Coordinates of C-alpha atoms in Angstrom, one line a residue:
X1 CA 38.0 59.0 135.1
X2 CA 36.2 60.3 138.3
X3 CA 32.4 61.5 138.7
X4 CA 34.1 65.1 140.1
X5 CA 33.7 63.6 143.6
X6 CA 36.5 64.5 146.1
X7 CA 38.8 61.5 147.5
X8 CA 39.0 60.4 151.1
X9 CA 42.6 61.8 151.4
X10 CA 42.0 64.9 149.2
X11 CA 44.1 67.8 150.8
X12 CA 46.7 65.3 152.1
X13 CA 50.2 66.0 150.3
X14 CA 52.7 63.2 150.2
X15 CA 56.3 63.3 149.7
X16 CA 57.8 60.2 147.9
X17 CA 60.9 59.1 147.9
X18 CA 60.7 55.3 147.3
X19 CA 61.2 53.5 144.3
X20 CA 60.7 49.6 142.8
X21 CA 57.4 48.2 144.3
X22 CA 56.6 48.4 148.0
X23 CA 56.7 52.1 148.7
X24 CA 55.1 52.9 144.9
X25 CA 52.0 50.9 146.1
X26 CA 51.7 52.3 149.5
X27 CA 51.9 55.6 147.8
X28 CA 49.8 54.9 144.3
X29 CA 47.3 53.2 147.2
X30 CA 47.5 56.9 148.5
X31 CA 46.9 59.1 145.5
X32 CA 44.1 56.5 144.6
X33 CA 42.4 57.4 147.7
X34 CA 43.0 61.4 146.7
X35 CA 46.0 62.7 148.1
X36 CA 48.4 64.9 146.3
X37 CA 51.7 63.0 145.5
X38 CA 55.0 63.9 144.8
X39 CA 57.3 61.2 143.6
X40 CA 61.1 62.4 143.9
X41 CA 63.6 60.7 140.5
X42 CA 66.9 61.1 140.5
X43 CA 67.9 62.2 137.2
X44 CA 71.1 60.9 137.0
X45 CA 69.9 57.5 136.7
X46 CA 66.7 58.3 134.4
X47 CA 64.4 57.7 137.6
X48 CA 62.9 54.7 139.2
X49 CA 64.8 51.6 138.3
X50 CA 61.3 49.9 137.3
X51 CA 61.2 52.6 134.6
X52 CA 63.2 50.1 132.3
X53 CA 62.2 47.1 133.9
X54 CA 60.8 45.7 130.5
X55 CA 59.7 44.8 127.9
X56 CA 57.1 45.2 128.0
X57 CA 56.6 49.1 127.7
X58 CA 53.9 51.6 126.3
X59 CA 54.4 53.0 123.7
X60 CA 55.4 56.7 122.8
X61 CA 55.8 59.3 119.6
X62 CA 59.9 59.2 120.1
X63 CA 60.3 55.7 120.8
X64 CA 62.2 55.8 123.7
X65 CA 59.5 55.1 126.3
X66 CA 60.7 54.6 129.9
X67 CA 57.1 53.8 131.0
X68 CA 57.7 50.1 131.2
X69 CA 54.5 47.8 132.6
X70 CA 56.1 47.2 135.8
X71 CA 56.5 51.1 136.6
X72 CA 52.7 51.8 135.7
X73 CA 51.6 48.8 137.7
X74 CA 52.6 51.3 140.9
X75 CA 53.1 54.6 139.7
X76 CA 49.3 56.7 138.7
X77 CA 48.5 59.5 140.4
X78 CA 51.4 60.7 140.8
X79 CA 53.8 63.7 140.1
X80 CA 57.4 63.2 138.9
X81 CA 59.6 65.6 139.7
X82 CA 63.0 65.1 139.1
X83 CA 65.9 65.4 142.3
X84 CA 69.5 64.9 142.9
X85 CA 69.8 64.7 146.1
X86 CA 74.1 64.8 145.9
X87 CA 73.3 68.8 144.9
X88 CA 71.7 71.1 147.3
X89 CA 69.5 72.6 144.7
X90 CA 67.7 69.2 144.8
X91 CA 68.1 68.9 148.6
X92 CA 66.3 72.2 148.9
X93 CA 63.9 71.0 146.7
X94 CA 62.8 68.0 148.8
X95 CA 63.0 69.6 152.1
X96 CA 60.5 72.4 150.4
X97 CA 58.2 69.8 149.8
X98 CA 58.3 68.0 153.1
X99 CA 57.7 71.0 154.8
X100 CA 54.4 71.2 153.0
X101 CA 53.9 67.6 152.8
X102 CA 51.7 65.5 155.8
X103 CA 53.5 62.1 154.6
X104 CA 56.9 61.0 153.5
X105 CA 57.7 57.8 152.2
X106 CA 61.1 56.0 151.3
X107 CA 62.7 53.2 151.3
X108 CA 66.0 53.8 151.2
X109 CA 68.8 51.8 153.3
X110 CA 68.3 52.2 157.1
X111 CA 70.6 55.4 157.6
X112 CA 71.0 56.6 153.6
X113 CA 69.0 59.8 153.8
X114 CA 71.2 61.4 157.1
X115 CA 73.6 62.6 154.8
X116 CA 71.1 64.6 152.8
X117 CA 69.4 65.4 156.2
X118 CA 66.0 63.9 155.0
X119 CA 66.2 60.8 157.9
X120 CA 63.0 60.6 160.3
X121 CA 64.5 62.2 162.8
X122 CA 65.8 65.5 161.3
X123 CA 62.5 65.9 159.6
X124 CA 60.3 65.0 162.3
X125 CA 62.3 67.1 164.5
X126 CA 61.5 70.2 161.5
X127 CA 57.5 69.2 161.4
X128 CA 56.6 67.3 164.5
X129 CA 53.5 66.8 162.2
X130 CA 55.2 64.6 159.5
X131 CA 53.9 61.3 159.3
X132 CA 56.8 59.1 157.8
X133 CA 57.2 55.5 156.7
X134 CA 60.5 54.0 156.3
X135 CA 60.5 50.5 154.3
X136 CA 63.6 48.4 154.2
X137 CA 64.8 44.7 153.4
X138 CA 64.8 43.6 158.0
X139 CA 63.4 46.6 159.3
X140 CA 65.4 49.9 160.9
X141 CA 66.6 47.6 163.9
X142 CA 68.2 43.6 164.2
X143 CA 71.3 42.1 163.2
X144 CA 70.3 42.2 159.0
X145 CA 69.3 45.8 158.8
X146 CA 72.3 46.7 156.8
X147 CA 71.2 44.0 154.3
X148 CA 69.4 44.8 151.1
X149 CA 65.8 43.5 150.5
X150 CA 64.2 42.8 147.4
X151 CA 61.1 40.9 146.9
X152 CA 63.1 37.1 146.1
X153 CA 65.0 37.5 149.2
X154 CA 62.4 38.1 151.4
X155 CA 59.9 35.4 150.1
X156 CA 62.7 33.1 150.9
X157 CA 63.8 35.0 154.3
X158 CA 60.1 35.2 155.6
X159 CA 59.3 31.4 154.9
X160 CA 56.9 31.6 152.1
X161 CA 58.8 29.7 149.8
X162 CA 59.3 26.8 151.3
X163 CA 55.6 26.7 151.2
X164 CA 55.5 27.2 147.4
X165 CA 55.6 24.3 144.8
X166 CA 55.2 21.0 144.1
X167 CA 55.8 19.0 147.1
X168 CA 58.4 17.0 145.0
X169 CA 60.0 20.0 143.1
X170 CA 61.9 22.8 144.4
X171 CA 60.8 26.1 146.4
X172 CA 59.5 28.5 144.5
X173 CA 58.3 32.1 145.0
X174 CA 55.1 33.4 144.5
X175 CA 54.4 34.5 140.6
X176 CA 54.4 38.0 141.8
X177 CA 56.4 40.4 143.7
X178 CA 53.9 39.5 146.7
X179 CA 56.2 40.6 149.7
X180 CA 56.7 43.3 148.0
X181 CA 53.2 44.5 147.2
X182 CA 52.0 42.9 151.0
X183 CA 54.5 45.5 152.4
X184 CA 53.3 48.6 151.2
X185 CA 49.5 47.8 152.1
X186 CA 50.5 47.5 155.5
X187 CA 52.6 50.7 155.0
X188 CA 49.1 52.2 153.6
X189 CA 47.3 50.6 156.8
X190 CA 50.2 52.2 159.1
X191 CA 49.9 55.7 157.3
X192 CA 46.6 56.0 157.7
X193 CA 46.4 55.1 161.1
X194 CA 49.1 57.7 161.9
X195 CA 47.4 60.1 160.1
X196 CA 44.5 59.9 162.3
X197 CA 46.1 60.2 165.2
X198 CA 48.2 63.0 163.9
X199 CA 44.9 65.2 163.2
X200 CA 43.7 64.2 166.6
X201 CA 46.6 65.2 168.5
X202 CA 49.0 66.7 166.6
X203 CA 51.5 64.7 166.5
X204 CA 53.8 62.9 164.2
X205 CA 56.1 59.8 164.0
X206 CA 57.9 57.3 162.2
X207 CA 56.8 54.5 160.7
X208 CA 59.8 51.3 160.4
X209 CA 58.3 48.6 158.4
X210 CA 60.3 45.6 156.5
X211 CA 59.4 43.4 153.9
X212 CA 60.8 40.2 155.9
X213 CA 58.7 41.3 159.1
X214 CA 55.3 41.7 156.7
X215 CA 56.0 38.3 154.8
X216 CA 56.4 36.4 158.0
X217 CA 53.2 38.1 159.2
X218 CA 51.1 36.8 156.5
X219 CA 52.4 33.4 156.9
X220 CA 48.7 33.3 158.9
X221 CA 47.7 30.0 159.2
X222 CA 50.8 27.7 158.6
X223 CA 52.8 30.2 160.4
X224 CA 50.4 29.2 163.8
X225 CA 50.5 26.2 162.7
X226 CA 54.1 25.9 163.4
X227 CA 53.6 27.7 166.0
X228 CA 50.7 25.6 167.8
X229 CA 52.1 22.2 167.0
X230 CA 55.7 22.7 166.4
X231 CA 55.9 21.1 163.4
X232 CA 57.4 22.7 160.4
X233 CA 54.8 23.1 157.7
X234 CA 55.8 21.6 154.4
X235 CA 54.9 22.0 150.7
X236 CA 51.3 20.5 149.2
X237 CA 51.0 22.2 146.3
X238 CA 47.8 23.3 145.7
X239 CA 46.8 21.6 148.7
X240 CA 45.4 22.8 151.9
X241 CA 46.9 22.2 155.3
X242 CA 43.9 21.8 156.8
X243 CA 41.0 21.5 154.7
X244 CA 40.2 18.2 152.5
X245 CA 39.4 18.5 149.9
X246 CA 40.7 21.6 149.2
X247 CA 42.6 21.3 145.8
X248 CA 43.4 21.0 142.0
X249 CA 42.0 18.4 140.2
X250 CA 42.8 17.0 136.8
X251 CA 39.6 16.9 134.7
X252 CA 39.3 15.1 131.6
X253 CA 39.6 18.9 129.5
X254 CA 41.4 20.4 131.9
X255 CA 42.0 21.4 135.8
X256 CA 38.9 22.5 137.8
X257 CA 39.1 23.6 141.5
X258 CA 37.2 22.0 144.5
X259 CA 37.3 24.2 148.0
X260 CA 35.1 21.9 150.5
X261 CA 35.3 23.9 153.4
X262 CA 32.5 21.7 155.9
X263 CA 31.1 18.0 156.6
X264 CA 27.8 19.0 154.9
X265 CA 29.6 20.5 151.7
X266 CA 31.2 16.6 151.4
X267 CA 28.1 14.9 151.9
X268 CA 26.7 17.2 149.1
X269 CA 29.9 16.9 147.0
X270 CA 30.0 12.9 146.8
X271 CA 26.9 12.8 146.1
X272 CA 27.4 15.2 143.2
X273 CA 30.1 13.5 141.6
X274 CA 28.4 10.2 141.9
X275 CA 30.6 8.8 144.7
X276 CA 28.0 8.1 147.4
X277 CA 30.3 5.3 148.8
X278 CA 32.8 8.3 149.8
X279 CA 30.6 9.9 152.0
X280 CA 29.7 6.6 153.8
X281 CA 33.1 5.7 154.3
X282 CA 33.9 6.3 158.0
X283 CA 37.4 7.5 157.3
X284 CA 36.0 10.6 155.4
X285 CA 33.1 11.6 158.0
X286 CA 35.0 14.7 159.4
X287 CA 37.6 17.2 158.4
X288 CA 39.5 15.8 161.1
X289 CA 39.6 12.2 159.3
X290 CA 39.8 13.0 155.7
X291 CA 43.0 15.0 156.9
X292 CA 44.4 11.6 158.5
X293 CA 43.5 10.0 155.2
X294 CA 44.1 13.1 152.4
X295 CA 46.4 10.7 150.1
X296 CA 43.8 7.6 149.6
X297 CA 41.0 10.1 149.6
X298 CA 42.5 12.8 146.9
X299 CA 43.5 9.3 144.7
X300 CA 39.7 8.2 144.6
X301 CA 38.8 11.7 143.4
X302 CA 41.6 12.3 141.5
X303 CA 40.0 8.9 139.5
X304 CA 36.6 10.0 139.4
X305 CA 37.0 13.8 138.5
X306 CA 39.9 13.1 136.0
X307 CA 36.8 11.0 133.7
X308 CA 34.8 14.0 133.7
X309 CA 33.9 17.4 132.2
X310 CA 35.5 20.8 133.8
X311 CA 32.6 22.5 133.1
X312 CA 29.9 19.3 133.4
X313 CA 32.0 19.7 137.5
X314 CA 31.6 23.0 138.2
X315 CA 28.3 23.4 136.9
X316 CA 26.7 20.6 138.6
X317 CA 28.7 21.6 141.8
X318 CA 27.6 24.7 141.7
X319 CA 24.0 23.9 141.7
X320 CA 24.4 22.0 144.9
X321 CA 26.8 24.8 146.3
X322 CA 30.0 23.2 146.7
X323 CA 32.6 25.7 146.0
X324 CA 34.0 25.4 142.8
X325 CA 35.5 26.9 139.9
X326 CA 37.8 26.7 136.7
X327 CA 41.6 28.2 136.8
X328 CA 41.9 31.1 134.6
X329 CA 44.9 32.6 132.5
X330 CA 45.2 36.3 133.0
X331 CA 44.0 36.8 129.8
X332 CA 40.8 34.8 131.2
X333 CA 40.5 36.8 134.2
X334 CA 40.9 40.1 133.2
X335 CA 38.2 39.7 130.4
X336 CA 35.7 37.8 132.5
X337 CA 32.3 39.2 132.9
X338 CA 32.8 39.6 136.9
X339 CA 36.0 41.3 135.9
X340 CA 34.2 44.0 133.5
X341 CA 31.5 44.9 135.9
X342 CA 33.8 45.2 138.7
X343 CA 36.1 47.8 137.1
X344 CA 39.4 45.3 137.3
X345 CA 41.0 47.1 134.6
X346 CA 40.9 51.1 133.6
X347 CA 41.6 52.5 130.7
X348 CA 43.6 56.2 131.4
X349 CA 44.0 58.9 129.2
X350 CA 47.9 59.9 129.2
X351 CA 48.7 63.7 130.1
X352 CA 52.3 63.6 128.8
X353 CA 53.0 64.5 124.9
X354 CA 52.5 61.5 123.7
X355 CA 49.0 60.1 122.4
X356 CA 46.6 57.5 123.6
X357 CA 45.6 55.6 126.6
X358 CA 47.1 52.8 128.6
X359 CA 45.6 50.4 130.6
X360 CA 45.7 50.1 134.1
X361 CA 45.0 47.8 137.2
X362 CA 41.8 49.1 138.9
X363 CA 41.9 49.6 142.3
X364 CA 39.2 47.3 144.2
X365 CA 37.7 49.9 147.0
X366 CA 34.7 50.5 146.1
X367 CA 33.4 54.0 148.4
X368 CA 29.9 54.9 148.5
X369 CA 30.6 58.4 149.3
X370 CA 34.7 59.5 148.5
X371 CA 35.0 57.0 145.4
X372 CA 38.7 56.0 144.0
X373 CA 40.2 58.4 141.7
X374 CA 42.0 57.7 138.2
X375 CA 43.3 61.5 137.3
X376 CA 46.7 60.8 136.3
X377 CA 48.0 58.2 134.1
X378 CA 51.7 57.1 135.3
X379 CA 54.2 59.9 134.4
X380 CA 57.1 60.3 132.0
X381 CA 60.6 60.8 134.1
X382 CA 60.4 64.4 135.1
X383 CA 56.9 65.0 133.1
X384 CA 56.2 67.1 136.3
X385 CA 59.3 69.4 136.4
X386 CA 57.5 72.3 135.4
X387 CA 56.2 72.4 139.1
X388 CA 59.4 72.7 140.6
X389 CA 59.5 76.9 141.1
X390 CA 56.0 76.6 142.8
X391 CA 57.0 73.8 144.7
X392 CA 59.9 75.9 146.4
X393 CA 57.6 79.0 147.2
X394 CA 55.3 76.5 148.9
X395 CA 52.2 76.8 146.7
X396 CA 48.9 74.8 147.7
X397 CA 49.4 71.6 145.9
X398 CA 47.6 71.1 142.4
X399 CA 44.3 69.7 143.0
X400 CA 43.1 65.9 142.0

């Protein structure tokens, strides 16, 4: 799955103790980009929770698969190694590790690894070197940090929701666990930046990052436009707060999309669309004005488009380049030409006992020099176990 080139982050050994979705993307962000990861189960409850978080799940030679489509969506190149952390044969396991590892990430409850003596500051104070990310619900800090976080609560914490949905209906989340997977990227970002610094000076530290703080941080523009005006932004569907039009319009097959971002791209788009009198109008002239007048504008196109062709629309927008384009299933998307010659899905052998492949996410870096790396499919609980005596001498870690 690789050309034999080594990754960006090959030599880098990472100690995982997180679980569901943020910290399995930081760290599956990790081992894409080369590093050696460790990702700590607890046996007593078959591993991550995600693990049977399905149907569906791939399939295996016993039947009793615990590789459910949510775990793989986060979990490749990686190492499962099963721990108890309430023994101290599996505490002595995990410290083993951090004290070879350069990055350790969990996401348990601010406080719920001092018991086991695996908290930032005991194993900082062990390897001033350690790089480690904590990732909670409300951060390490503030009034909610006892609170638990999962992906729902935050989205409706952080503000997103309320931004979601039809403007008539009620708030809904984003289709996907997108706090959740925002979260660990800026984890990634945060590693990596500590990491540097860390080669450059030697020095450690801990990294406290919460999925309500990322959420409200990629609020972006209606978050400072709340913040610039004072007024509190409210739900348009697939509108734009400040762009018109900027939308979803019926078509007379279907739904086609229509992104005018400038003056010039309206002018070109009336005429397009054979509504000439539209770009004369003086109410429509600027951004500025079309805003002031998005609900009798969006009507008159809603009326013209809604007679039309999707694909008659976006091909004759395209020609005149008004951004444009048609609203694709998944099944669409992942199967689209652009899709296929960008790499958007992998196929990856398994390494466990079971046969065949499964199919994977790609990852969308593309590297000119220190390409991505696919050299482990997501693990069976504990496929990685065998490790375990090596791991407690302190071996240099397997290679990618």
């Amino acid at each position: 799955m690789t050309d034999g080139s080594k990754g960006a982050l090959t030599g880098v050994v990472v100690l995982d103790l997180s679980r569901i979705l943020a910290g399995p993307t930081a760290t599956q962000m990790l081992g894409d980009l080369g590093a050696t990861v460790y990702k700590i189960e607890n046996p007593k409850t078959g591993g991550d929770d995600t693990r049977a978080w399905g149907p569906p799940y791939a399939e295996t030679q016993d039947g009793n698969s615990d590789l459910s489509a949510y775990f793989m969506a986060a979990n490749r190149n990686k190492y499962s190694i099963p721990a108890d952390l309430s023994t101290k044969e599996g505490r002595d396991l995990v410290q083993a590790i951090a004290a070879q590892a350069d990055i350790v990430v969990e996401n348990y409850k601010p406080g719920g690894l001092e018991k086991y003596g695996l908290d930032h500051a005991t194993l900082c104070a062990a390897h001033p070197g350690l790089v480690y990310c904590s990732i909670s619900g409300f951060g390490q800090t503030g009034p909610n940090r006892d609170k638990p976080g999962y992906d729902l609560m935050a989205q409706g914490y952080g503000g997103i929701m309320s931004l979601t949905g039809d403007p008539e209906g009620a708030p809904t989340k984003v289709g996907v666990g997108i706090a959740d997977v925002m979260c660990g990227m800026y984890a990634c970002i945060a590693i990596l930046a500590a990491l540097r610094h860390r080669d450059a000076t030697g020095e450690g530290q801990h990294i406290d990052l919460a999925l309500v703080d990322t959420q409200m941080a990629w609020l972006i523009n209606e978050g400072t436009n709340y913040l610039t005006s004072g007024q509190n932004p409210r739900r348009r569907g697939n509108a734009h707060p400040n762009i018109v039009p900027y939308d979803v319009f019926a078509t007379r097959d279907g739904h086609v999309i229509v992104a005018v971002g400038n003056d010039q791209q309206f002018q070109r788009f009336c005429q397009a669309v054979q509504r000439p009198d539209l770009a004369q109008d003086t109410r429509y002239q600027t951004n500025a004005q079309r805003i002031k007048y998005r609900n009798i504008l969006t009507k008159e196109l809603s009326a013209t488009l809604t007679k039309l062709d999707r694909d008659a629309i976006i091909e004759t927008l395209q020609a005149v380049k008004v951004p444009c384009g048609p609203i694709h299933t998944v099944a669409d998307a992942l199967a689209s030409d652009q899709a296929q010659a960008r790499d958007a899905v992998v196929n990856m052998p398994r390494d466990d006992t079971t046969a065949g492949n499964v199919q994977l996410l790609g990852n969308p870096i593309k590297f000119s020099k220190t390409p991505v790396q696919y050299h482990r499919a997501p693990p069976r609980f504990g496929q990685d176990a065998h490790l375990i005596p090596g791991l407690l001498k302190g071996p240099k870690p397997p290679q990618n």
